[in-house]
Short mmCIF file of C-alpha atoms in Angstrom, two decimals:
data_model
loop_
_atom_site.label_atom_id
_atom_site.label_comp_id
_atom_site.label_asym_id
_atom_site.label_seq_id
_atom_site.Cartn_x
_atom_site.Cartn_y
_atom_site.Cartn_z
CA MET F 1 69.01 125.83 106.06
CA LYS F 2 71.94 123.64 105.06
CA VAL F 3 72.37 121.73 101.82
CA GLU F 4 74.81 119.04 100.76
CA VAL F 5 77.35 120.36 98.28
CA HIS F 6 79.98 118.51 96.27
CA VAL F 7 83.26 120.32 96.94
CA TRP F 8 86.27 117.98 96.57
CA ASP F 9 86.54 116.04 93.31
CA TRP F 10 87.72 112.43 93.39
CA PRO F 11 91.20 113.09 91.91
CA LEU F 12 91.93 115.53 94.74
CA ARG F 13 90.62 113.11 97.36
CA LEU F 14 92.64 110.25 95.91
CA PHE F 15 95.73 112.49 95.84
CA HIS F 16 95.22 113.35 99.51
CA TRP F 17 95.03 109.77 100.76
CA LEU F 18 97.80 108.50 98.50
CA LEU F 19 99.97 111.31 99.83
CA VAL F 20 99.25 110.18 103.38
CA LEU F 21 100.35 106.67 102.38
CA ALA F 22 103.45 107.86 100.51
CA VAL F 23 104.69 110.23 103.22
CA THR F 24 104.03 107.71 106.00
CA GLY F 25 105.77 104.96 104.06
CA ALA F 26 108.75 107.17 103.18
CA TYR F 27 109.17 108.27 106.79
CA LEU F 28 108.96 104.79 108.29
CA THR F 29 111.26 103.17 105.73
CA GLY F 30 113.69 106.07 105.99
CA LYS F 31 113.89 105.62 109.76
CA ALA F 32 114.27 101.85 109.40
CA GLY F 33 117.07 102.13 106.84
CA GLY F 34 118.99 99.02 105.85
CA GLU F 35 116.99 96.72 103.59
CA TRP F 36 114.11 99.21 103.64
CA THR F 37 116.15 101.87 101.83
CA ASP F 38 114.92 100.79 98.40
CA TRP F 39 111.35 101.12 99.61
CA HIS F 40 112.17 104.59 100.90
CA GLY F 41 113.14 105.48 97.34
CA ARG F 42 109.92 103.97 95.97
CA PHE F 43 107.75 105.91 98.39
CA GLY F 44 109.77 108.99 97.55
CA SER F 45 109.11 108.50 93.83
CA LEU F 46 105.38 108.16 94.57
CA THR F 47 105.53 111.40 96.55
CA LEU F 48 107.29 113.09 93.63
CA GLY F 49 104.56 112.05 91.23
CA LEU F 50 101.82 113.16 93.61
CA VAL F 51 103.40 116.58 94.17
CA VAL F 52 103.77 117.13 90.42
CA PHE F 53 100.15 116.10 89.90
CA ARG F 54 98.88 118.44 92.64
CA LEU F 55 100.81 121.38 91.22
CA LEU F 56 99.24 120.75 87.82
CA TRP F 57 95.80 120.15 89.33
CA GLY F 58 96.11 123.46 91.10
CA PHE F 59 95.83 125.12 87.69
CA VAL F 60 93.58 122.79 85.69
CA GLY F 61 91.53 120.98 88.36
CA ASN F 62 87.98 121.67 89.42
CA THR F 63 86.88 124.96 90.98
CA HIS F 64 87.94 124.26 94.56
CA ALA F 65 91.20 122.54 93.65
CA ARG F 66 92.60 125.56 91.79
CA PHE F 67 95.14 127.66 93.64
CA VAL F 68 93.67 130.93 92.41
CA ASN F 69 90.40 130.19 94.23
CA PHE F 70 91.94 129.73 97.67
CA PHE F 71 95.32 131.48 97.54
CA PRO F 72 95.81 133.09 100.99
CA THR F 73 95.94 136.76 100.00
CA LEU F 74 96.31 139.41 102.68
CA SER F 75 92.69 140.48 102.34
CA ARG F 76 91.46 136.90 102.74
CA LEU F 77 93.70 136.32 105.75
CA LEU F 78 92.53 139.53 107.43
CA ALA F 79 88.90 138.62 106.78
CA TYR F 80 89.51 135.18 108.27
CA VAL F 81 91.14 136.66 111.40
CA ARG F 82 88.20 139.06 111.83
CA GLY F 83 85.76 136.21 111.39
CA ASP F 84 84.33 137.71 108.20
CA TRP F 85 85.63 135.14 105.72
CA GLN F 86 83.05 132.99 104.00
CA GLY F 87 83.88 130.30 101.51
CA VAL F 88 83.44 126.72 100.46
CA GLY F 89 86.86 125.17 99.95
CA HIS F 90 90.06 125.75 101.94
CA ASN F 91 89.87 128.64 104.37
CA PRO F 92 92.88 131.03 104.32
CA ALA F 93 94.58 129.27 107.25
CA GLY F 94 94.09 125.91 105.55
CA ALA F 95 95.41 127.40 102.31
CA LEU F 96 98.61 128.45 104.08
CA ALA F 97 98.98 124.87 105.30
CA VAL F 98 98.47 123.51 101.77
CA PHE F 99 101.18 125.72 100.28
CA ALA F 100 103.54 125.08 103.18
CA LEU F 101 103.14 121.31 102.84
CA LEU F 102 103.62 121.37 99.08
CA THR F 103 106.74 123.52 99.46
CA VAL F 104 108.32 121.25 102.07
CA LEU F 105 107.43 118.13 100.08
CA ALA F 106 108.95 119.65 96.95
CA VAL F 107 112.16 120.34 98.90
CA LEU F 108 112.14 116.80 100.28
CA VAL F 109 111.71 115.04 96.94
CA GLY F 110 114.04 117.49 95.18
CA THR F 111 116.89 116.98 97.61
CA GLY F 112 116.20 113.26 97.79
CA LEU F 113 116.91 112.92 94.07
CA PHE F 114 120.52 113.99 94.69
CA ALA F 115 121.00 112.57 98.20
CA ASN F 116 123.07 109.66 99.47
CA ASP F 117 123.39 107.81 102.77
CA ASP F 118 127.11 106.91 102.46
CA ILE F 119 126.14 103.24 102.55
CA ALA F 120 123.77 101.80 99.98
CA PHE F 121 121.53 104.55 98.64
CA GLU F 122 122.18 107.18 96.01
CA GLY F 123 119.43 109.28 94.48
CA PRO F 124 118.86 108.83 90.74
CA LEU F 125 120.48 112.21 89.98
CA PHE F 126 123.40 111.72 92.37
CA ASP F 127 125.97 111.52 89.57
CA LEU F 128 125.04 114.95 88.25
CA ILE F 129 126.68 116.71 91.20
CA ASP F 130 129.79 116.19 93.30
CA LYS F 131 129.79 114.27 96.57
CA ASP F 132 130.17 117.32 98.81
CA PHE F 133 127.11 118.99 97.35
CA SER F 134 125.20 115.72 97.59
CA ASP F 135 126.10 115.53 101.28
CA LYS F 136 124.75 119.06 101.79
CA LEU F 137 121.51 118.19 100.02
CA SER F 138 121.27 115.03 102.13
CA GLY F 139 121.48 117.20 105.23
CA TRP F 140 118.75 119.51 103.93
CA HIS F 141 116.68 116.43 103.14
CA ILE F 142 116.90 115.22 106.74
CA ARG F 143 116.22 118.66 108.23
CA SER F 144 113.20 119.06 105.97
CA VAL F 145 111.70 115.94 107.53
CA ASN F 146 111.53 117.75 110.89
CA VAL F 147 109.69 120.67 109.26
CA LEU F 148 107.29 118.24 107.62
CA LEU F 149 106.59 116.51 110.93
CA PHE F 150 105.77 119.87 112.50
CA LEU F 151 103.37 120.74 109.67
CA VAL F 152 101.70 117.34 109.83
CA GLY F 153 101.28 117.71 113.58
CA ALA F 154 99.76 121.18 113.12
CA HIS F 155 97.45 119.79 110.44
CA ILE F 156 96.20 117.01 112.72
CA ALA F 157 95.75 119.48 115.59
CA ALA F 158 93.71 121.77 113.33
CA ILE F 159 91.45 118.88 112.31
CA ALA F 160 90.90 117.99 115.97
CA PHE F 161 90.18 121.66 116.81
CA TYR F 162 87.57 121.97 114.08
CA GLN F 163 86.04 118.64 115.08
CA ARG F 164 85.74 119.38 118.81
CA VAL F 165 85.43 123.16 119.04
CA LYS F 166 83.82 124.27 115.80
CA LYS F 167 81.87 121.04 115.30
CA ALA F 168 83.02 120.88 111.70
CA ASP F 169 84.13 117.51 110.31
CA LEU F 170 87.05 117.88 107.87
CA VAL F 171 87.76 114.17 107.43
CA VAL F 172 84.45 112.88 106.05
CA PRO F 173 84.30 115.51 103.26
CA MET F 174 87.76 114.38 102.14
CA LEU F 175 86.33 110.85 101.87
CA THR F 176 83.00 111.64 100.24
CA GLY F 177 83.79 114.97 98.59
CA LYS F 178 80.64 116.49 100.08
CA LYS F 179 80.01 119.18 102.69
CA ARG F 180 76.87 120.47 104.36
CA LEU F 181 76.80 124.24 103.94
CA PRO F 182 74.32 127.10 104.33
CA ARG F 183 72.34 127.48 101.12
CA SER F 184 73.76 130.98 100.69
CA LEU F 185 77.28 129.53 100.37
CA ALA F 186 76.37 126.68 98.04
CA PRO F 187 78.47 127.11 94.88
CA ALA F 188 76.74 127.25 91.54
CA ASP F 189 79.67 126.58 89.24
CA ALA F 190 81.88 123.90 90.82
CA ARG F 191 82.23 122.00 87.59
CA PRO F 192 84.56 118.99 87.18
CA ALA F 193 87.83 119.49 85.35
CA GLY F 194 87.16 116.90 82.66
CA VAL F 195 88.82 113.69 81.51
CA LEU F 196 91.30 115.36 79.15
CA ARG F 197 92.84 117.57 81.81
CA LEU F 198 92.97 114.70 84.29
CA THR F 199 94.63 112.39 81.77
CA ALA F 200 97.19 115.04 80.79
CA SER F 201 98.04 115.75 84.44
CA LEU F 202 98.49 112.06 85.23
CA LEU F 203 100.65 111.50 82.15
CA ILE F 204 102.90 114.44 82.95
CA ALA F 205 103.32 113.35 86.57
CA ALA F 206 104.05 109.76 85.54
CA THR F 207 106.52 110.92 82.89
CA VAL F 208 108.43 113.00 85.42
CA VAL F 209 108.76 110.02 87.77
CA TRP F 210 109.69 107.65 84.95
CA SER F 211 112.27 110.08 83.54
CA VAL F 212 113.93 110.54 86.92
CA TRP F 213 113.87 106.91 88.07
CA GLY F 214 112.96 104.36 85.43
CA GLY F 215 113.92 106.41 82.39
CA ASP F 216 117.62 106.64 83.33
CA PRO F 217 118.07 110.38 82.66
CA LEU F 218 121.84 110.04 83.04
CA ARG F 219 122.09 108.58 79.57
CA TYR F 220 121.23 112.04 78.28
CA LEU F 221 123.58 113.88 80.65
CA PRO F 222 127.16 112.66 81.16
CA PRO F 223 128.17 112.09 84.79
CA LEU F 224 130.10 114.91 86.40
CA ALA F 225 133.17 112.77 86.76
CA SER F 226 133.24 112.08 83.01
CA VAL F 227 132.90 115.77 82.22
CA ARG F 228 135.79 116.63 84.53
CA SER F 229 137.94 113.90 83.02
CA ALA F 230 137.27 115.19 79.54
CA GLN F 231 138.10 118.74 80.62
CA ALA F 232 141.30 117.61 82.29
CA GLY F 233 142.35 115.66 79.21
CA GLY F 234 141.87 118.67 76.98
CA ARG F 235 144.26 120.91 78.95
#
């Protein structure tokens, strides 16, 4: 007998769909270039905030959002391959995808902060490094997009596989937060994280984005060129 179980909390679901919007927007505006470059930066800043939030939520979120509860350990992966794994949230293969996506997105937003396009765009932390290093990071930024596209494609293929072959819908639960599971798997302690933890996570994520973009962090750190000039003058 199956029962309906609440698995994904609303902050995690909202994160998921906002991330879809942010990544899609960043990709399309990045490909368009030109007058869309500023929007590429805006979508990138949204992605930065979302990644920071998800990393925090992975430690303080509800039961099934926490990394410790779905981290793809060797024993879990072997059990999944043998067909013995039983769980409620991300399966071990899905967990690998989650960590891979977060890693690639972290690389993308991290390199984007220092990148430039040699025309009109410079990341907000561009002045903290020299041009050659910025060019290297810009190259890593572009190459990381190809890795992200591969992971997104694999993610969509996995959803289609579960939908058609295993008859398991992965999209609706990410909209409603609910799954139909055997009663024996129904969790008894999937408690919400609470307003305080949610508020703190949102504030930290927003502060990071504001500090990098709107907060003008360069007023606290002198540009590299100024440091070199001062060093040269003191010799």
